[in-house]
mmCIF file of C-alpha atoms in Angstrom:
data_model
loop_
_atom_site.group_PDB
_atom_site.id
_atom_site.type_symbol
_atom_site.label_atom_id
_atom_site.label_comp_id
_atom_site.label_asym_id
_atom_site.label_seq_id
_atom_site.Cartn_x
_atom_site.Cartn_y
_atom_site.Cartn_z
ATOM 1 C CA MET A 1 -39.625 25.341 11.604
ATOM 2 C CA SER A 2 -35.907 25.557 12.102
ATOM 3 C CA GLN A 3 -33.701 24.230 9.465
ATOM 4 C CA PRO A 4 -31.803 21.181 10.233
ATOM 5 C CA SER A 5 -28.254 21.374 11.428
ATOM 6 C CA ILE A 6 -25.618 20.902 8.911
ATOM 7 C CA GLN A 7 -24.073 17.596 9.674
ATOM 8 C CA LEU A 8 -20.789 15.639 8.916
ATOM 9 C CA ILE A 9 -20.640 14.012 5.558
ATOM 10 C CA ARG A 10 -21.266 10.392 5.814
ATOM 11 C CA GLY A 11 -17.961 8.387 6.187
ATOM 12 C CA PHE A 12 -16.042 11.408 7.569
ATOM 13 C CA LYS A 13 -15.062 11.956 11.064
ATOM 14 C CA ASP A 14 -14.229 14.633 13.642
ATOM 15 C CA ILE A 15 -11.168 14.080 15.931
ATOM 16 C CA LEU A 16 -12.255 15.657 19.170
ATOM 17 C CA PRO A 17 -10.004 17.073 22.068
ATOM 18 C CA GLY A 18 -9.350 14.035 24.410
ATOM 19 C CA GLU A 19 -8.955 11.981 21.275
ATOM 20 C CA THR A 20 -6.415 14.119 19.449
ATOM 21 C CA GLU A 21 -3.834 13.735 22.267
ATOM 22 C CA LEU A 22 -3.461 9.928 21.533
ATOM 23 C CA TRP A 23 -3.117 11.050 17.677
ATOM 24 C CA GLN A 24 -0.441 13.170 18.628
ATOM 25 C CA HIS A 25 1.250 10.581 20.755
ATOM 26 C CA ILE A 26 1.182 8.164 17.617
ATOM 27 C CA GLU A 27 2.541 10.828 15.197
ATOM 28 C CA ARG A 28 5.531 11.920 17.412
ATOM 29 C CA THR A 29 6.367 8.380 18.290
ATOM 30 C CA ALA A 30 6.353 7.499 14.467
ATOM 31 C CA ILE A 31 8.464 10.828 13.721
ATOM 32 C CA ASP A 32 10.937 10.154 16.289
ATOM 33 C CA LEU A 33 11.542 6.673 15.206
ATOM 34 C CA PHE A 34 11.573 7.506 11.405
ATOM 35 C CA GLU A 35 14.215 10.375 12.122
ATOM 36 C CA ASP A 36 16.454 7.897 13.946
ATOM 37 C CA PHE A 37 16.491 5.779 10.992
ATOM 38 C CA GLY A 38 17.409 8.377 8.577
ATOM 39 C CA TYR A 39 13.855 9.278 6.861
ATOM 40 C CA ARG A 40 12.860 12.837 6.166
ATOM 41 C CA ASP A 41 9.551 14.531 6.116
ATOM 42 C CA ILE A 42 7.924 15.124 2.885
ATOM 43 C CA ARG A 43 4.526 16.733 2.516
ATOM 44 C CA ILE A 44 2.527 16.119 -0.617
ATOM 45 C CA PRO A 45 -0.671 17.749 -1.922
ATOM 46 C CA ILE A 46 -3.924 15.982 -1.073
ATOM 47 C CA MET A 47 -5.206 16.609 -4.625
ATOM 48 C CA GLU A 48 -3.314 15.403 -7.973
ATOM 49 C CA LYS A 49 -4.066 14.693 -11.586
ATOM 50 C CA THR A 50 -6.086 11.576 -12.072
ATOM 51 C CA ASP A 51 -3.953 10.048 -14.580
ATOM 52 C CA LEU A 52 -1.245 9.825 -11.849
ATOM 53 C CA PHE A 53 -3.279 7.329 -9.828
ATOM 54 C CA ALA A 54 -4.863 5.622 -12.935
ATOM 55 C CA ARG A 55 -1.361 4.735 -14.174
ATOM 56 C CA SER A 56 0.455 3.735 -10.843
ATOM 57 C CA ILE A 57 -2.257 2.076 -8.826
ATOM 58 C CA GLY A 58 -3.860 0.272 -11.942
ATOM 59 C CA GLU A 59 -7.147 0.825 -13.754
ATOM 60 C CA ASP A 60 -8.186 -2.548 -12.925
ATOM 61 C CA THR A 61 -7.988 -2.084 -9.306
ATOM 62 C CA ASP A 62 -11.119 -1.236 -6.914
ATOM 63 C CA ILE A 63 -9.491 1.878 -6.058
ATOM 64 C CA VAL A 64 -9.426 3.410 -9.289
ATOM 65 C CA GLU A 65 -12.641 1.805 -10.708
ATOM 66 C CA LYS A 66 -15.049 2.486 -7.793
ATOM 67 C CA GLU A 67 -13.307 4.338 -4.991
ATOM 68 C CA MET A 68 -11.635 7.506 -5.922
ATOM 69 C CA TYR A 69 -12.970 10.993 -5.356
ATOM 70 C CA THR A 70 -12.545 12.211 -8.840
ATOM 71 C CA PHE A 71 -13.862 15.467 -10.433
ATOM 72 C CA THR A 72 -13.268 17.969 -13.257
ATOM 73 C CA ASP A 73 -12.449 21.348 -12.192
ATOM 74 C CA ARG A 74 -13.217 24.791 -13.890
ATOM 75 C CA GLY A 75 -9.928 24.352 -16.052
ATOM 76 C CA LYS A 76 -11.384 21.094 -17.498
ATOM 77 C CA ASP A 77 -8.618 19.146 -15.633
ATOM 78 C CA LEU A 78 -9.558 15.913 -14.096
ATOM 79 C CA LEU A 79 -8.199 15.827 -10.538
ATOM 80 C CA THR A 80 -8.420 13.304 -7.623
ATOM 81 C CA LEU A 81 -8.277 13.420 -3.673
ATOM 82 C CA ARG A 82 -5.297 11.163 -3.056
ATOM 83 C CA PRO A 83 -6.523 7.651 -2.102
ATOM 84 C CA GLU A 84 -2.731 6.623 -1.052
ATOM 85 C CA ALA A 85 0.808 8.517 -0.833
ATOM 86 C CA THR A 86 3.125 6.388 -2.655
ATOM 87 C CA ALA A 87 2.260 7.473 -6.261
ATOM 88 C CA SER A 88 2.521 11.254 -5.045
ATOM 89 C CA ILE A 89 5.766 10.651 -3.448
ATOM 90 C CA CYS A 90 7.085 9.156 -6.638
ATOM 91 C CA ARG A 91 5.569 12.135 -8.641
ATOM 92 C CA SER A 92 7.485 14.484 -6.610
ATOM 93 C CA TYR A 93 10.679 12.374 -6.688
ATOM 94 C CA ILE A 94 10.449 12.546 -10.505
ATOM 95 C CA GLN A 95 9.326 16.191 -10.790
ATOM 96 C CA HIS A 96 11.832 17.744 -8.628
ATOM 97 C CA LYS A 97 14.889 15.486 -9.692
ATOM 98 C CA MET A 98 15.802 14.270 -6.410
ATOM 99 C CA TYR A 99 17.615 11.227 -8.040
ATOM 100 C CA ALA A 100 19.974 13.806 -9.811
ATOM 101 C CA GLN A 101 21.857 14.621 -6.623
ATOM 102 C CA ASP A 102 21.499 11.262 -4.836
ATOM 103 C CA PRO A 103 19.241 8.593 -5.889
ATOM 104 C CA VAL A 104 19.064 7.073 -2.427
ATOM 105 C CA ARG A 105 16.292 8.799 -0.357
ATOM 106 C CA LYS A 106 14.269 7.820 2.679
ATOM 107 C CA PHE A 107 10.968 9.691 3.196
ATOM 108 C CA TYR A 108 8.006 9.591 5.581
ATOM 109 C CA THR A 109 4.782 11.589 5.605
ATOM 110 C CA ILE A 110 1.442 11.494 7.640
ATOM 111 C CA GLY A 111 -1.776 12.602 6.646
ATOM 112 C CA PRO A 112 -5.251 12.190 5.178
ATOM 113 C CA MET A 113 -5.985 9.923 2.252
ATOM 114 C CA PHE A 114 -9.729 9.648 0.500
ATOM 115 C CA ARG A 115 -11.636 6.707 -0.721
ATOM 116 C CA ARG A 116 -15.214 6.286 -1.340
ATOM 117 C CA GLU A 117 -15.558 2.895 0.330
ATOM 118 C CA ARG A 118 -18.869 1.785 2.108
ATOM 119 C CA PRO A 119 -18.550 3.243 5.494
ATOM 120 C CA GLN A 120 -18.393 0.630 8.156
ATOM 121 C CA LYS A 121 -16.885 0.122 11.659
ATOM 122 C CA GLY A 122 -13.231 1.200 11.732
ATOM 123 C CA ARG A 123 -13.214 2.452 8.075
ATOM 124 C CA TYR A 124 -13.930 5.868 7.163
ATOM 125 C CA ARG A 125 -13.915 7.888 3.366
ATOM 126 C CA GLN A 126 -11.221 10.414 4.898
ATOM 127 C CA PHE A 127 -8.661 8.200 6.780
ATOM 128 C CA TYR A 128 -5.211 8.966 7.729
ATOM 129 C CA GLN A 129 -2.014 6.985 7.076
ATOM 130 C CA ILE A 130 1.661 6.850 8.266
ATOM 131 C CA ASP A 131 3.879 6.219 5.257
ATOM 132 C CA ALA A 132 7.385 5.434 4.742
ATOM 133 C CA GLU A 133 9.391 4.993 1.520
ATOM 134 C CA ILE A 134 12.863 4.030 0.534
ATOM 135 C CA PHE A 135 14.188 4.987 -3.057
ATOM 136 C CA GLY A 136 17.240 3.852 -4.826
ATOM 137 C CA VAL A 137 18.122 0.738 -2.752
ATOM 138 C CA ALA A 138 17.450 -2.654 -4.578
ATOM 139 C CA ALA A 139 19.173 -4.787 -1.903
ATOM 140 C CA PRO A 140 16.812 -6.932 0.191
ATOM 141 C CA TYR A 141 18.307 -5.355 3.575
ATOM 142 C CA ALA A 142 15.846 -2.393 2.810
ATOM 143 C CA ASP A 143 12.912 -4.688 2.775
ATOM 144 C CA ALA A 144 13.943 -6.148 6.143
ATOM 145 C CA GLU A 145 14.742 -2.689 7.413
ATOM 146 C CA LEU A 146 11.191 -1.538 6.799
ATOM 147 C CA ILE A 147 9.515 -4.338 8.332
ATOM 148 C CA PHE A 148 11.724 -4.198 11.327
ATOM 149 C CA LEU A 149 10.802 -0.340 11.622
ATOM 150 C CA LEU A 150 7.089 -1.165 11.402
ATOM 151 C CA ARG A 151 7.617 -4.017 14.189
ATOM 152 C CA THR A 152 9.571 -1.438 16.444
ATOM 153 C CA LEU A 153 7.039 1.392 15.892
ATOM 154 C CA PHE A 154 4.179 -1.103 17.221
ATOM 155 C CA ASP A 155 6.361 -2.111 19.994
ATOM 156 C CA ARG A 156 6.980 1.388 21.058
ATOM 157 C CA LEU A 157 3.178 2.268 20.787
ATOM 158 C CA GLU A 158 2.889 -1.083 23.186
ATOM 159 C CA VAL A 159 0.495 -2.555 20.281
ATOM 160 C CA THR A 160 0.727 -6.183 21.224
ATOM 161 C CA ASP A 161 0.008 -9.422 19.405
ATOM 162 C CA THR A 162 1.432 -8.434 15.991
ATOM 163 C CA THR A 163 2.967 -10.808 13.184
ATOM 164 C CA ALA A 164 4.434 -9.890 9.976
ATOM 165 C CA HIS A 165 2.961 -11.666 6.933
ATOM 166 C CA VAL A 166 5.660 -11.853 4.089
ATOM 167 C CA ASN A 167 5.385 -13.242 0.548
ATOM 168 C CA SER A 168 7.032 -12.425 -2.868
ATOM 169 C CA LEU A 169 5.170 -11.492 -5.852
ATOM 170 C CA GLY A 170 8.023 -12.136 -8.282
ATOM 171 C CA CYS A 171 9.024 -9.846 -10.989
ATOM 172 C CA PRO A 172 8.484 -9.384 -14.584
ATOM 173 C CA VAL A 173 10.664 -12.439 -15.388
ATOM 174 C CA CYS A 174 9.024 -14.993 -13.511
ATOM 175 C CA ARG A 175 5.482 -13.633 -12.811
ATOM 176 C CA PRO A 176 4.264 -14.595 -16.218
ATOM 177 C CA ARG A 177 4.583 -18.162 -15.735
ATOM 178 C CA PHE A 178 2.410 -17.833 -12.474
ATOM 179 C CA LYS A 179 -0.267 -15.675 -14.145
ATOM 180 C CA GLN A 180 -0.518 -18.376 -16.599
ATOM 181 C CA ALA A 181 -1.041 -21.155 -14.138
ATOM 182 C CA LEU A 182 -3.364 -19.073 -12.040
ATOM 183 C CA SER A 183 -5.542 -18.284 -15.240
ATOM 184 C CA LYS A 184 -6.131 -21.954 -15.712
ATOM 185 C CA LEU A 185 -7.537 -22.219 -12.185
ATOM 186 C CA LEU A 186 -9.484 -19.218 -12.654
ATOM 187 C CA ASP A 187 -11.087 -20.448 -15.939
ATOM 188 C CA ALA A 188 -12.129 -23.512 -14.011
ATOM 189 C CA ALA A 189 -13.510 -21.571 -11.038
ATOM 190 C CA ALA A 190 -15.367 -19.018 -13.320
ATOM 191 C CA PRO A 191 -18.710 -19.989 -12.151
ATOM 192 C CA ALA A 192 -18.055 -19.234 -8.658
ATOM 193 C CA LEU A 193 -16.295 -15.815 -9.187
ATOM 194 C CA CYS A 194 -17.958 -12.569 -8.638
ATOM 195 C CA GLY A 195 -18.542 -10.159 -11.492
ATOM 196 C CA ASP A 196 -15.426 -7.870 -10.829
ATOM 197 C CA CYS A 197 -13.276 -10.965 -10.995
ATOM 198 C CA LEU A 198 -14.930 -12.456 -13.993
ATOM 199 C CA ARG A 199 -13.891 -9.049 -15.652
ATOM 200 C CA ARG A 200 -10.374 -8.951 -14.392
ATOM 201 C CA LYS A 201 -9.389 -12.604 -14.740
ATOM 202 C CA ASP A 202 -7.869 -12.497 -18.067
ATOM 203 C CA ARG A 203 -6.474 -8.914 -17.903
ATOM 204 C CA ASN A 204 -4.947 -9.235 -14.372
ATOM 205 C CA PRO A 205 -5.717 -12.584 -12.368
ATOM 206 C CA LEU A 206 -3.548 -11.793 -9.467
ATOM 207 C CA ARG A 207 -6.324 -9.126 -8.615
ATOM 208 C CA VAL A 208 -8.583 -12.231 -7.942
ATOM 209 C CA LEU A 209 -6.253 -13.219 -4.938
ATOM 210 C CA ASP A 210 -6.902 -10.125 -3.290
ATOM 211 C CA CYS A 211 -10.690 -10.153 -3.739
ATOM 212 C CA LYS A 212 -12.851 -10.518 -0.454
ATOM 213 C CA ALA A 213 -15.927 -11.791 -1.621
ATOM 214 C CA PRO A 214 -16.660 -15.214 -0.031
ATOM 215 C CA GLY A 215 -17.071 -16.935 -3.257
ATOM 216 C CA CYS A 216 -13.664 -15.913 -4.885
ATOM 217 C CA ARG A 217 -11.930 -16.626 -1.493
ATOM 218 C CA GLU A 218 -13.405 -20.159 -1.475
ATOM 219 C CA ALA A 219 -12.431 -20.583 -5.375
ATOM 220 C CA MET A 220 -8.606 -19.536 -4.357
ATOM 221 C CA HIS A 221 -8.120 -22.043 -1.711
ATOM 222 C CA GLY A 222 -6.333 -24.305 -4.367
ATOM 223 C CA ALA A 223 -4.691 -21.464 -6.092
ATOM 224 C CA PRO A 224 -1.045 -22.018 -6.977
ATOM 225 C CA SER A 225 1.781 -20.181 -4.848
ATOM 226 C CA ILE A 226 3.802 -17.832 -6.676
ATOM 227 C CA ILE A 227 6.708 -18.680 -4.458
ATOM 228 C CA ASP A 228 6.870 -21.996 -6.509
ATOM 229 C CA TYR A 229 7.277 -19.864 -9.667
ATOM 230 C CA LEU A 230 10.014 -17.456 -8.667
ATOM 231 C CA CYS A 231 13.189 -17.085 -10.875
ATOM 232 C CA ASP A 232 16.451 -17.467 -9.088
ATOM 233 C CA ASP A 233 16.961 -13.698 -8.395
ATOM 234 C CA CYS A 234 13.677 -13.464 -6.693
ATOM 235 C CA ARG A 235 14.036 -16.683 -4.722
ATOM 236 C CA ALA A 236 17.368 -15.376 -3.530
ATOM 237 C CA HIS A 237 16.134 -11.954 -2.697
ATOM 238 C CA PHE A 238 13.108 -13.308 -0.633
ATOM 239 C CA ALA A 239 15.498 -15.778 1.192
ATOM 240 C CA THR A 240 17.789 -12.909 2.321
ATOM 241 C CA VAL A 241 14.732 -10.988 3.440
ATOM 242 C CA THR A 242 13.381 -13.841 5.653
ATOM 243 C CA ASP A 243 16.668 -14.678 6.976
ATOM 244 C CA MET A 244 17.491 -10.920 8.044
ATOM 245 C CA LEU A 245 13.850 -10.886 9.890
ATOM 246 C CA THR A 246 14.847 -14.078 11.709
ATOM 247 C CA THR A 247 18.231 -12.466 12.540
ATOM 248 C CA LEU A 248 16.480 -9.149 13.862
ATOM 249 C CA GLY A 249 14.090 -11.210 15.959
ATOM 250 C CA VAL A 250 11.103 -10.052 14.012
ATOM 251 C CA PRO A 251 7.996 -12.764 14.274
ATOM 252 C CA PHE A 252 6.724 -13.526 10.585
ATOM 253 C CA GLU A 253 4.883 -16.048 8.698
ATOM 254 C CA VAL A 254 5.233 -16.498 4.941
ATOM 255 C CA ASP A 255 1.896 -16.051 3.562
ATOM 256 C CA LYS A 256 1.788 -17.437 0.000
ATOM 257 C CA GLN A 257 -1.718 -16.070 -0.369
ATOM 258 C CA LEU A 258 -0.760 -12.531 0.487
ATOM 259 C CA VAL A 259 -0.873 -9.894 -2.428
ATOM 260 C CA ARG A 260 -1.245 -6.270 -2.371
ATOM 261 C CA GLY A 261 -4.201 -4.524 -3.761
ATOM 262 C CA LEU A 262 -2.292 -2.063 -6.130
ATOM 263 C CA ASP A 263 -0.519 -3.027 -9.610
ATOM 264 C CA TYR A 264 2.909 -1.596 -8.809
ATOM 265 C CA TYR A 265 4.161 -4.220 -6.403
ATOM 266 C CA THR A 266 6.860 -6.574 -7.049
ATOM 267 C CA ARG A 267 8.927 -8.908 -4.979
ATOM 268 C CA THR A 268 8.427 -8.369 -1.296
ATOM 269 C CA ALA A 269 4.938 -7.763 -0.036
ATOM 270 C CA PHE A 270 3.982 -7.737 3.701
ATOM 271 C CA GLU A 271 1.488 -6.911 6.113
ATOM 272 C CA ILE A 272 1.657 -6.481 9.886
ATOM 273 C CA GLN A 273 -1.426 -8.204 11.379
ATOM 274 C CA THR A 274 -2.839 -8.223 15.035
ATOM 275 C CA GLY A 275 -5.277 -10.711 16.566
ATOM 276 C CA ALA A 276 -6.931 -7.720 18.416
ATOM 277 C CA LEU A 277 -9.047 -6.436 15.675
ATOM 278 C CA GLY A 278 -10.977 -9.408 14.546
ATOM 279 C CA ALA A 279 -11.556 -9.720 10.643
ATOM 280 C CA GLN A 280 -9.839 -6.398 10.188
ATOM 281 C CA SER A 281 -6.525 -7.770 11.378
ATOM 282 C CA ALA A 282 -4.071 -5.836 8.905
ATOM 283 C CA VAL A 283 -2.806 -2.709 10.684
ATOM 284 C CA ALA A 284 -0.300 -1.958 8.067
ATOM 285 C CA GLY A 285 1.174 -3.143 4.667
ATOM 286 C CA GLY A 286 3.330 -2.577 1.967
ATOM 287 C CA GLY A 287 6.106 -3.880 -0.305
ATOM 288 C CA ARG A 288 8.604 -3.330 -3.080
ATOM 289 C CA TYR A 289 7.652 -1.380 -6.369
ATOM 290 C CA ASP A 290 10.813 -1.438 -8.306
ATOM 291 C CA GLY A 291 9.135 -0.466 -11.705
ATOM 292 C CA LEU A 292 6.974 2.505 -10.537
ATOM 293 C CA VAL A 293 9.479 5.599 -10.858
ATOM 294 C CA LYS A 294 10.202 4.368 -14.417
ATOM 295 C CA MET A 295 6.452 3.786 -15.147
ATOM 296 C CA LEU A 296 5.979 7.487 -14.352
ATOM 297 C CA ASP A 297 8.579 8.579 -16.645
ATOM 298 C CA GLY A 298 11.462 8.824 -14.303
ATOM 299 C CA PRO A 299 14.663 6.775 -14.304
ATOM 300 C CA ASN A 300 14.832 3.314 -13.507
ATOM 301 C CA THR A 301 14.713 3.507 -9.565
ATOM 302 C CA PRO A 302 14.070 0.533 -6.956
ATOM 303 C CA ALA A 303 11.840 1.325 -4.280
ATOM 304 C CA ILE A 304 10.051 -0.136 -1.394
ATOM 305 C CA GLY A 305 7.456 1.515 1.267
ATOM 306 C CA PHE A 306 4.460 0.911 3.531
#
């Protein structure tokens, strides 16, 4: 009896001729747009030391707890296939001292990421992302530029029915008061929360807002809005972002329940959503992460990306 042929690993996908041409069109369109806006190509390894992702993404996140492809190599180093690009770009920015010559940098990268999620329609364990980042600019015009950039990309790709959803996640000054108010709600809602959220509600209550479990989503319907707890600086920053989006003609909604699934985000968070995909409506997402470079032992550098 012949041996069975070797098949693809579950959750991975071949991109075949006939399909690759569409991928090339998307990539060329994105690259042309990014370079028109002054972004430069950066190519980062697909593998990094595990500690980079544990420190930046957050040990209480689903990505670090459940989804990373992590292994010990022959030199006893703990290594991980990259689950996202931002942490690696920050590591490169710091390691090569790019901030020394000019702290303001604009990067883009396109390539595969890896997460051991449950395979389902439209989700793969090796997936591809288009990524753009701005370093060294704290002003809210950078936030508006990135959202405008995304909107322009989808327009050029003729992806219709898109809307930007935006929110502010506050900063270390104002977020503690919001966490305190949210924690009171979570204590009362504890019987409805999933096991992961019960474990996280005291250490990182914002993580519950990102949970997709039906019971947790139902419990969060009455959750307070972080916008009501913003300090004066964060409130002014967010108001400028939304004013600029209006001026630029970018359709958007203020989505008070929008959070990002990674720990490093501060202030502006955003997604581009479309009605063309059903429940999986988000086609892009990102936000500001002003503390991440310093967290990874670099200088205090504001940054934002998607």
